């Protein structure tokens, strides 16, 4: 039987998220390396962490780089990774162009920088603008949507190889949903759109990753309507294709399609005004965008599950356990209904194997409900937070008071290790 060695690390970036992981087959030494988010509210802290990795030496390539969403404190270290590493698969949340424009225009200076905005508007163009397109083999956009049944477990057909995808269809859908800015949408990186009802499998199907995208489309939010087979913005009454053209012209007028070192004053307000002219107040389209990721071995073999920070090593149980899965949540607003939806999405077999959950949004009270700890028990938890007044928030800490909780702050990392 193949033995797997799994190591994961929540790096010491404070408020932000930077998690790296590896799974190695002991018989062949074949490895799969991944990263989930790479950012921090403190560039000094992030540069220190990234600098230490650079001195030790980056791997030549990373198999999968996942970005949960596009706030700078989750992505502002990505360019540094791409300078040193090739990425086989860049995983991003699929978001409608209407929602993308809203997110960019309302998040403010602490949310999305001009560079990150371009990454959202057209990731292919963003890669090319930074000469990174040859360093990313494929872009996978994870699309959400309601599922009638849980993601198939274990014996579902493996994901096809990248060369087997019907690329033309994915490029067409990409072109319809992203902004072209008057140039060809093609690039060196392949594009595919994957519904979150499919898993991504690694090492000959020994290990799997399952994603969850909670975004609701604009039709479900009641901001667009269909008339005579065509879609219109309810607020302005304009044909949706004309709205997209108008917004693209606005984006190009403020040079957001090729961010300058100094952007025009009030560029976010200009974009927001254009958005609200067509869709009304931006608060109506508030969405729950943050790509969650479940990762675990496919076979349920009991073993010791070690979680360690600077001060201690905690065994998940005194005896071997099958609760080896980690659930990363980014900044999702984790309500009881969202937890129920994720549970249904993953299915009972996976849900009962979760051993460690990332507390979303650095322990913010706005992303957590009292009682969540009980719904997620008996999992352990990890904060990616600086330990300030509100991160993690006292109300969140109180709900987790009976749980085992670790904190990856600006001084210490949290490590996960098991072998089966």
Tab-separated table of C-alpha atoms in Angstrom:
chain	number	residue	atom	x	y	z
A	1	UNK	CA	0.000	0.000	0.000
A	2	UNK	CA	1.325	3.443	-0.957
A	3	UNK	CA	2.396	5.612	1.959
A	4	UNK	CA	1.693	9.350	1.795
A	5	UNK	CA	3.492	12.042	3.778
A	6	UNK	CA	1.493	15.276	4.038
A	7	UNK	CA	2.910	18.585	5.305
A	8	UNK	CA	1.066	21.894	5.446
A	9	UNK	CA	2.030	25.291	6.814
A	10	UNK	CA	0.035	28.412	7.605
A	11	UNK	CA	2.814	30.994	7.365
A	12	UNK	CA	3.363	33.779	9.893
A	13	UNK	CA	1.953	36.670	7.842
A	14	UNK	CA	-0.512	37.935	10.469
A	15	UNK	CA	-3.739	39.361	9.033
A	16	UNK	CA	-3.761	37.684	5.633
A	17	UNK	CA	-3.373	34.150	4.403
A	18	UNK	CA	-0.413	32.226	3.029
A	19	UNK	CA	-0.676	28.461	3.243
A	20	UNK	CA	1.636	26.005	1.503
A	21	UNK	CA	1.338	22.244	1.342
A	22	UNK	CA	2.949	19.124	-0.046
A	23	UNK	CA	1.973	15.484	-0.373
A	24	UNK	CA	4.674	12.942	-1.200
A	25	UNK	CA	4.338	9.286	-2.197
A	26	UNK	CA	6.981	7.474	-0.194
A	27	UNK	CA	7.440	4.645	-2.721
A	28	UNK	CA	8.177	6.841	-5.754
A	29	UNK	CA	9.038	10.174	-4.040
A	30	UNK	CA	6.570	11.789	-6.441
A	31	UNK	CA	5.299	15.028	-4.907
A	32	UNK	CA	2.420	17.458	-5.364
A	33	UNK	CA	2.971	21.022	-4.105
A	34	UNK	CA	0.269	23.614	-3.601
A	35	UNK	CA	-0.290	27.109	-2.201
A	36	UNK	CA	-3.556	28.613	-0.953
A	37	UNK	CA	-3.462	32.436	-1.031
A	38	UNK	CA	-0.361	34.537	-0.495
A	39	UNK	CA	-0.897	37.926	1.077
A	40	UNK	CA	-0.887	40.090	4.174
A	41	UNK	CA	-2.029	43.506	5.378
A	42	UNK	CA	1.616	44.098	6.323
A	43	UNK	CA	3.968	44.104	3.347
A	44	UNK	CA	6.919	44.245	5.766
A	45	UNK	CA	5.788	40.987	7.360
A	46	UNK	CA	4.991	39.356	4.032
A	47	UNK	CA	8.360	40.350	2.544
A	48	UNK	CA	10.125	38.895	5.574
A	49	UNK	CA	8.353	35.547	5.126
A	50	UNK	CA	8.875	35.481	1.357
A	51	UNK	CA	12.496	36.567	1.763
A	52	UNK	CA	13.196	33.667	4.129
A	53	UNK	CA	11.785	31.243	1.536
A	54	UNK	CA	13.867	32.848	-1.207
A	55	UNK	CA	17.055	32.391	0.824
A	56	UNK	CA	16.248	28.698	1.365
A	57	UNK	CA	15.280	28.281	-2.282
A	58	UNK	CA	11.898	28.091	-3.999
A	59	UNK	CA	10.859	24.892	-5.787
A	60	UNK	CA	11.190	25.053	-9.556
A	61	UNK	CA	7.457	24.622	-9.947
A	62	UNK	CA	4.238	24.507	-7.919
A	63	UNK	CA	1.509	22.153	-9.041
A	64	UNK	CA	-1.393	24.335	-7.886
A	65	UNK	CA	-1.740	27.944	-6.742
A	66	UNK	CA	-5.216	28.773	-5.393
A	67	UNK	CA	-6.502	32.309	-4.771
A	68	UNK	CA	-9.636	32.403	-2.634
A	69	UNK	CA	-10.588	35.946	-3.703
A	70	UNK	CA	-8.978	39.184	-4.791
A	71	UNK	CA	-8.409	41.254	-1.664
A	72	UNK	CA	-4.812	42.423	-1.562
A	73	UNK	CA	-4.159	40.763	1.806
A	74	UNK	CA	-4.686	37.417	0.090
A	75	UNK	CA	-2.890	38.018	-3.225
A	76	UNK	CA	-0.204	40.697	-2.851
A	77	UNK	CA	2.554	38.081	-2.660
A	78	UNK	CA	1.559	36.217	-5.820
A	79	UNK	CA	3.910	38.147	-8.110
A	80	UNK	CA	6.827	37.153	-5.887
A	81	UNK	CA	5.879	33.476	-6.196
A	82	UNK	CA	5.648	33.738	-9.981
A	83	UNK	CA	9.097	35.326	-10.205
A	84	UNK	CA	10.651	32.141	-8.836
A	85	UNK	CA	8.192	29.325	-9.609
A	86	UNK	CA	6.321	27.975	-12.563
A	87	UNK	CA	2.704	27.173	-11.753
A	88	UNK	CA	1.006	24.252	-13.442
A	89	UNK	CA	-2.525	25.227	-12.393
A	90	UNK	CA	-3.679	28.654	-11.210
A	91	UNK	CA	-7.095	28.222	-9.553
A	92	UNK	CA	-9.354	31.282	-9.276
A	93	UNK	CA	-12.987	31.788	-8.306
A	94	UNK	CA	-15.206	32.297	-11.338
A	95	UNK	CA	-17.173	35.506	-10.880
A	96	UNK	CA	-19.549	37.216	-13.300
A	97	UNK	CA	-18.143	40.405	-14.840
A	98	UNK	CA	-20.973	42.383	-13.246
A	99	UNK	CA	-19.964	41.202	-9.789
A	100	UNK	CA	-16.263	41.737	-10.501
A	101	UNK	CA	-16.843	45.399	-11.367
A	102	UNK	CA	-18.856	45.889	-8.184
A	103	UNK	CA	-16.158	44.311	-6.018
A	104	UNK	CA	-13.400	46.473	-7.501
A	105	UNK	CA	-15.335	49.718	-7.171
A	106	UNK	CA	-16.558	49.331	-3.570
A	107	UNK	CA	-13.632	47.675	-1.771
A	108	UNK	CA	-11.519	50.819	-1.422
A	109	UNK	CA	-7.745	51.240	-1.127
A	110	UNK	CA	-7.373	48.461	1.445
A	111	UNK	CA	-9.271	46.004	-0.718
A	112	UNK	CA	-8.146	45.856	-4.320
A	113	UNK	CA	-5.153	47.586	-5.889
A	114	UNK	CA	-5.203	48.498	-9.598
A	115	UNK	CA	-2.986	45.498	-10.371
A	116	UNK	CA	-5.269	43.104	-8.498
A	117	UNK	CA	-8.279	44.684	-10.226
A	118	UNK	CA	-6.790	43.793	-13.610
A	119	UNK	CA	-6.235	40.241	-12.371
A	120	UNK	CA	-9.982	40.033	-11.727
A	121	UNK	CA	-11.046	41.699	-14.959
A	122	UNK	CA	-8.870	39.506	-17.167
A	123	UNK	CA	-6.328	37.145	-15.530
A	124	UNK	CA	-4.830	36.246	-18.921
A	125	UNK	CA	-4.054	39.895	-19.657
A	126	UNK	CA	-2.747	40.395	-16.112
A	127	UNK	CA	-0.268	37.545	-16.526
A	128	UNK	CA	0.859	38.856	-19.924
A	129	UNK	CA	1.232	42.437	-18.617
A	130	UNK	CA	3.752	41.169	-16.061
A	131	UNK	CA	5.483	38.679	-18.385
A	132	UNK	CA	4.166	35.773	-16.321
A	133	UNK	CA	1.949	34.141	-18.956
A	134	UNK	CA	4.644	31.620	-19.881
A	135	UNK	CA	5.005	30.691	-16.207
A	136	UNK	CA	1.400	29.510	-15.749
A	137	UNK	CA	0.391	26.396	-17.668
A	138	UNK	CA	-3.354	26.675	-17.155
A	139	UNK	CA	-5.954	28.840	-15.434
A	140	UNK	CA	-8.877	26.999	-13.830
A	141	UNK	CA	-11.914	29.091	-12.920
A	142	UNK	CA	-14.124	27.441	-10.295
A	143	UNK	CA	-17.791	28.175	-10.955
A	144	UNK	CA	-20.363	27.816	-8.188
A	145	UNK	CA	-24.036	26.990	-8.363
A	146	UNK	CA	-26.551	24.877	-6.499
A	147	UNK	CA	-25.821	21.172	-6.427
A	148	UNK	CA	-28.581	18.568	-6.459
A	149	UNK	CA	-26.243	16.007	-4.885
A	150	UNK	CA	-22.859	16.022	-3.107
A	151	UNK	CA	-19.630	15.980	-5.077
A	152	UNK	CA	-18.950	12.347	-6.073
A	153	UNK	CA	-16.541	10.719	-3.655
A	154	UNK	CA	-13.650	8.389	-4.355
A	155	UNK	CA	-14.865	6.427	-7.340
A	156	UNK	CA	-15.861	9.296	-9.638
A	157	UNK	CA	-14.082	9.537	-12.970
A	158	UNK	CA	-10.711	11.313	-12.683
A	159	UNK	CA	-10.285	14.769	-14.106
A	160	UNK	CA	-9.072	14.668	-17.723
A	161	UNK	CA	-5.575	15.783	-18.561
A	162	UNK	CA	-5.286	19.432	-19.693
A	163	UNK	CA	-4.668	18.340	-23.288
A	164	UNK	CA	-8.029	16.539	-23.314
A	165	UNK	CA	-10.144	19.627	-22.578
A	166	UNK	CA	-12.372	21.174	-25.203
A	167	UNK	CA	-10.479	24.425	-25.013
A	168	UNK	CA	-12.561	26.306	-27.611
A	169	UNK	CA	-15.701	26.170	-25.473
A	170	UNK	CA	-13.902	27.348	-22.345
A	171	UNK	CA	-12.240	30.213	-24.252
A	172	UNK	CA	-15.664	31.244	-25.608
A	173	UNK	CA	-17.178	31.304	-22.119
A	174	UNK	CA	-14.145	33.166	-20.806
A	175	UNK	CA	-14.527	35.781	-23.557
A	176	UNK	CA	-18.198	36.251	-22.735
A	177	UNK	CA	-17.565	36.820	-19.026
A	178	UNK	CA	-14.304	38.776	-18.943
A	179	UNK	CA	-13.240	42.048	-20.544
A	180	UNK	CA	-11.167	41.882	-23.735
A	181	UNK	CA	-10.024	45.552	-23.775
A	182	UNK	CA	-9.942	45.441	-27.545
A	183	UNK	CA	-7.324	42.704	-27.833
A	184	UNK	CA	-7.351	38.956	-28.360
A	185	UNK	CA	-8.333	36.929	-25.305
A	186	UNK	CA	-5.858	34.153	-26.027
A	187	UNK	CA	-2.590	33.717	-24.214
A	188	UNK	CA	0.045	31.142	-23.390
A	189	UNK	CA	-1.968	29.791	-20.458
A	190	UNK	CA	-4.772	27.348	-21.155
A	191	UNK	CA	-8.185	28.233	-19.780
A	192	UNK	CA	-10.812	25.936	-18.373
A	193	UNK	CA	-13.937	26.532	-16.346
A	194	UNK	CA	-14.743	23.885	-13.768
A	195	UNK	CA	-17.986	23.583	-11.833
A	196	UNK	CA	-17.351	23.176	-8.129
A	197	UNK	CA	-19.150	19.843	-8.319
A	198	UNK	CA	-15.891	18.309	-9.578
A	199	UNK	CA	-12.782	17.524	-7.559
A	200	UNK	CA	-9.170	18.051	-8.623
A	201	UNK	CA	-7.129	14.936	-7.913
A	202	UNK	CA	-3.402	14.480	-7.415
A	203	UNK	CA	-0.835	11.669	-7.343
A	204	UNK	CA	-2.810	9.088	-9.278
A	205	UNK	CA	-6.005	9.892	-7.358
A	206	UNK	CA	-4.459	9.370	-3.916
A	207	UNK	CA	-5.221	12.932	-2.824
A	208	UNK	CA	-8.010	15.344	-3.701
A	209	UNK	CA	-9.041	18.976	-3.551
A	210	UNK	CA	-12.693	20.037	-3.542
A	211	UNK	CA	-13.719	23.676	-3.910
A	212	UNK	CA	-16.817	25.587	-2.886
A	213	UNK	CA	-17.882	28.868	-4.528
A	214	UNK	CA	-20.881	30.530	-2.854
A	215	UNK	CA	-21.364	33.372	-5.365
A	216	UNK	CA	-24.910	34.071	-6.566
A	217	UNK	CA	-25.392	35.297	-10.128
A	218	UNK	CA	-26.986	38.646	-10.975
A	219	UNK	CA	-30.171	36.968	-12.146
A	220	UNK	CA	-30.596	35.359	-8.710
A	221	UNK	CA	-29.911	38.729	-7.090
A	222	UNK	CA	-32.706	40.281	-9.179
A	223	UNK	CA	-30.476	42.884	-10.840
A	224	UNK	CA	-30.940	41.708	-14.426
A	225	UNK	CA	-34.025	40.486	-16.239
A	226	UNK	CA	-34.751	38.590	-19.418
A	227	UNK	CA	-37.027	40.064	-22.069
A	228	UNK	CA	-37.668	38.460	-25.456
A	229	UNK	CA	-34.754	36.097	-24.923
A	230	UNK	CA	-32.240	38.832	-24.073
A	231	UNK	CA	-30.852	40.064	-20.766
A	232	UNK	CA	-31.212	43.668	-19.566
A	233	UNK	CA	-29.983	45.622	-16.547
A	234	UNK	CA	-33.096	46.303	-14.477
A	235	UNK	CA	-32.001	49.719	-13.214
A	236	UNK	CA	-30.941	51.332	-16.504
A	237	UNK	CA	-33.046	49.162	-18.801
A	238	UNK	CA	-30.036	48.766	-21.099
A	239	UNK	CA	-29.170	45.595	-22.969
A	240	UNK	CA	-26.578	43.732	-20.916
A	241	UNK	CA	-24.120	43.527	-23.802
A	242	UNK	CA	-24.316	47.338	-24.152
A	243	UNK	CA	-23.756	47.702	-20.409
A	244	UNK	CA	-20.597	45.618	-20.652
A	245	UNK	CA	-19.351	47.775	-23.538
A	246	UNK	CA	-20.026	50.951	-21.550
A	247	UNK	CA	-18.234	49.644	-18.463
A	248	UNK	CA	-15.276	48.447	-20.541
A	249	UNK	CA	-14.970	51.941	-22.038
A	250	UNK	CA	-14.961	53.402	-18.533
A	251	UNK	CA	-12.291	50.920	-17.412
A	252	UNK	CA	-10.093	51.874	-20.358
A	253	UNK	CA	-10.673	55.596	-19.783
A	254	UNK	CA	-9.113	55.307	-16.318
A	255	UNK	CA	-6.344	52.990	-17.597
A	256	UNK	CA	-7.386	50.145	-15.317
A	257	UNK	CA	-6.740	47.746	-18.197
A	258	UNK	CA	-3.055	48.689	-17.975
A	259	UNK	CA	-2.546	50.081	-14.448
A	260	UNK	CA	-0.158	52.999	-14.244
A	261	UNK	CA	2.161	53.773	-11.365
A	262	UNK	CA	-0.132	56.713	-10.602
A	263	UNK	CA	-3.802	56.112	-11.316
A	264	UNK	CA	-6.258	58.967	-11.962
A	265	UNK	CA	-7.668	60.463	-8.768
A	266	UNK	CA	-11.037	58.969	-7.892
A	267	UNK	CA	-10.788	56.106	-10.371
A	268	UNK	CA	-12.805	53.797	-8.105
A	269	UNK	CA	-15.577	56.386	-7.829
A	270	UNK	CA	-15.662	56.753	-11.618
A	271	UNK	CA	-16.091	53.010	-12.017
A	272	UNK	CA	-18.650	52.850	-9.212
A	273	UNK	CA	-20.742	55.613	-10.781
A	274	UNK	CA	-20.808	53.733	-14.092
A	275	UNK	CA	-21.763	50.504	-12.330
A	276	UNK	CA	-24.551	52.116	-10.291
A	277	UNK	CA	-25.913	53.911	-13.353
A	278	UNK	CA	-26.805	50.477	-14.727
A	279	UNK	CA	-27.393	48.304	-11.653
A	280	UNK	CA	-28.396	50.697	-8.864
A	281	UNK	CA	-26.849	50.891	-5.410
A	282	UNK	CA	-23.845	48.589	-5.146
A	283	UNK	CA	-24.959	47.335	-1.727
A	284	UNK	CA	-27.750	45.350	-3.402
A	285	UNK	CA	-25.233	43.055	-5.063
A	286	UNK	CA	-23.221	42.154	-1.986
A	287	UNK	CA	-22.003	38.597	-2.445
A	288	UNK	CA	-20.181	35.955	-0.442
A	289	UNK	CA	-17.113	35.472	-2.616
A	290	UNK	CA	-14.255	33.421	-1.224
A	291	UNK	CA	-13.216	30.087	-2.666
A	292	UNK	CA	-13.172	27.441	0.067
A	293	UNK	CA	-10.886	24.428	-0.373
A	294	UNK	CA	-11.129	20.947	1.167
A	295	UNK	CA	-7.954	18.866	0.890
A	296	UNK	CA	-7.409	15.283	2.053
A	297	UNK	CA	-6.289	11.786	1.037
A	298	UNK	CA	-9.056	9.925	-0.762
A	299	UNK	CA	-8.728	6.726	1.233
A	300	UNK	CA	-9.784	6.868	4.869
A	301	UNK	CA	-6.799	5.298	6.599
A	302	UNK	CA	-6.478	6.144	10.316
A	303	UNK	CA	-3.230	7.791	11.417
A	304	UNK	CA	-1.914	10.335	13.896
A	305	UNK	CA	-2.861	13.900	12.931
A	306	UNK	CA	-0.343	16.444	14.245
A	307	UNK	CA	-1.021	20.178	14.408
A	308	UNK	CA	1.820	22.263	15.806
A	309	UNK	CA	2.565	25.896	16.491
A	310	UNK	CA	5.599	27.383	18.192
A	311	UNK	CA	4.511	26.363	21.664
A	312	UNK	CA	2.906	22.961	21.363
A	313	UNK	CA	2.107	19.852	19.387
A	314	UNK	CA	-1.510	18.698	19.482
A	315	UNK	CA	-2.692	15.285	18.442
A	316	UNK	CA	-6.212	15.447	17.058
A	317	UNK	CA	-7.009	12.332	19.110
A	318	UNK	CA	-5.122	10.032	21.462
A	319	UNK	CA	-5.567	7.290	18.907
A	320	UNK	CA	-5.282	7.344	15.090
A	321	UNK	CA	-8.058	9.231	13.320
A	322	UNK	CA	-9.457	9.528	9.797
A	323	UNK	CA	-10.080	13.254	10.376
A	324	UNK	CA	-7.164	14.316	8.182
A	325	UNK	CA	-8.883	16.904	5.974
A	326	UNK	CA	-8.277	20.629	6.182
A	327	UNK	CA	-10.909	23.190	5.160
A	328	UNK	CA	-9.567	26.590	4.102
A	329	UNK	CA	-12.151	29.362	3.975
A	330	UNK	CA	-10.456	32.624	2.959
A	331	UNK	CA	-12.815	35.467	3.890
A	332	UNK	CA	-16.164	33.718	3.407
A	333	UNK	CA	-19.025	34.768	5.699
A	334	UNK	CA	-19.507	31.491	7.503
A	335	UNK	CA	-23.135	31.423	8.639
A	336	UNK	CA	-24.986	28.316	9.755
A	337	UNK	CA	-26.715	28.132	6.357
A	338	UNK	CA	-23.378	28.371	4.529
A	339	UNK	CA	-21.960	25.616	6.752
A	340	UNK	CA	-24.987	23.470	5.898
A	341	UNK	CA	-24.495	24.183	2.198
A	342	UNK	CA	-20.785	23.266	2.337
A	343	UNK	CA	-21.659	20.088	4.227
A	344	UNK	CA	-24.170	19.088	1.569
A	345	UNK	CA	-21.714	20.039	-1.164
A	346	UNK	CA	-18.920	17.864	0.240
A	347	UNK	CA	-21.128	14.979	1.334
A	348	UNK	CA	-21.128	13.061	4.614
A	349	UNK	CA	-17.979	11.032	3.923
A	350	UNK	CA	-15.817	14.098	3.431
A	351	UNK	CA	-17.501	16.167	6.126
A	352	UNK	CA	-16.797	13.524	8.749
A	353	UNK	CA	-13.091	13.636	7.863
A	354	UNK	CA	-12.469	17.354	8.506
A	355	UNK	CA	-9.859	17.749	11.250
A	356	UNK	CA	-8.800	21.395	10.868
A	357	UNK	CA	-10.792	24.480	9.792
A	358	UNK	CA	-9.374	27.899	8.971
A	359	UNK	CA	-11.426	30.558	10.771
A	360	UNK	CA	-12.396	32.969	7.970
A	361	UNK	CA	-11.367	36.606	7.601
A	362	UNK	CA	-8.709	36.566	10.339
A	363	UNK	CA	-11.309	35.862	13.020
A	364	UNK	CA	-13.565	38.804	12.127
A	365	UNK	CA	-16.942	38.809	13.865
A	366	UNK	CA	-18.518	39.706	10.505
A	367	UNK	CA	-17.537	36.334	9.040
A	368	UNK	CA	-18.572	34.165	11.981
A	369	UNK	CA	-21.780	33.318	13.833
A	370	UNK	CA	-22.029	32.173	17.464
A	371	UNK	CA	-22.570	28.422	17.412
A	372	UNK	CA	-20.308	27.776	14.418
A	373	UNK	CA	-17.751	26.003	16.600
A	374	UNK	CA	-20.363	23.461	17.637
A	375	UNK	CA	-21.457	22.891	14.037
A	376	UNK	CA	-17.849	22.249	12.985
A	377	UNK	CA	-16.857	20.142	16.027
A	378	UNK	CA	-14.778	18.130	16.698
A	379	UNK	CA	-12.413	19.905	14.291
A	380	UNK	CA	-9.494	22.020	15.473
A	381	UNK	CA	-9.251	25.609	14.230
A	382	UNK	CA	-6.578	27.959	12.994
A	383	UNK	CA	-6.610	31.771	12.945
A	384	UNK	CA	-4.555	33.614	10.333
A	385	UNK	CA	-4.459	36.789	12.397
A	386	UNK	CA	-2.131	39.275	14.075
A	387	UNK	CA	-3.697	38.986	17.515
A	388	UNK	CA	-5.022	42.565	17.510
A	389	UNK	CA	-8.195	43.888	19.171
A	390	UNK	CA	-10.569	42.622	16.482
A	391	UNK	CA	-8.528	39.899	14.766
A	392	UNK	CA	-9.478	37.477	16.119
A	393	UNK	CA	-12.525	39.164	17.625
A	394	UNK	CA	-13.414	38.409	21.268
A	395	UNK	CA	-16.875	37.134	20.268
A	396	UNK	CA	-15.287	34.630	17.872
A	397	UNK	CA	-12.760	33.610	20.495
A	398	UNK	CA	-15.578	33.087	22.989
A	399	UNK	CA	-17.414	30.757	20.599
A	400	UNK	CA	-14.186	28.782	20.118
A	401	UNK	CA	-13.306	28.701	23.816
A	402	UNK	CA	-14.042	24.975	24.142
A	403	UNK	CA	-12.142	24.087	20.968
A	404	UNK	CA	-8.469	23.554	20.172
A	405	UNK	CA	-7.358	26.748	18.412
A	406	UNK	CA	-4.017	27.684	16.829
A	407	UNK	CA	-2.910	31.101	15.589
A	408	UNK	CA	-0.580	31.899	12.713
A	409	UNK	CA	0.323	35.475	13.641
A	410	UNK	CA	3.294	37.628	12.633
A	411	UNK	CA	5.733	35.629	14.746
A	412	UNK	CA	4.694	31.995	14.524
A	413	UNK	CA	3.381	29.637	11.869
A	414	UNK	CA	1.048	26.673	12.272
A	415	UNK	CA	2.144	23.292	10.923
A	416	UNK	CA	0.056	20.247	9.975
A	417	UNK	CA	1.659	16.854	9.410
A	418	UNK	CA	0.475	13.284	8.990
A	419	UNK	CA	1.657	10.107	7.369
A	420	UNK	CA	-0.480	7.189	6.208
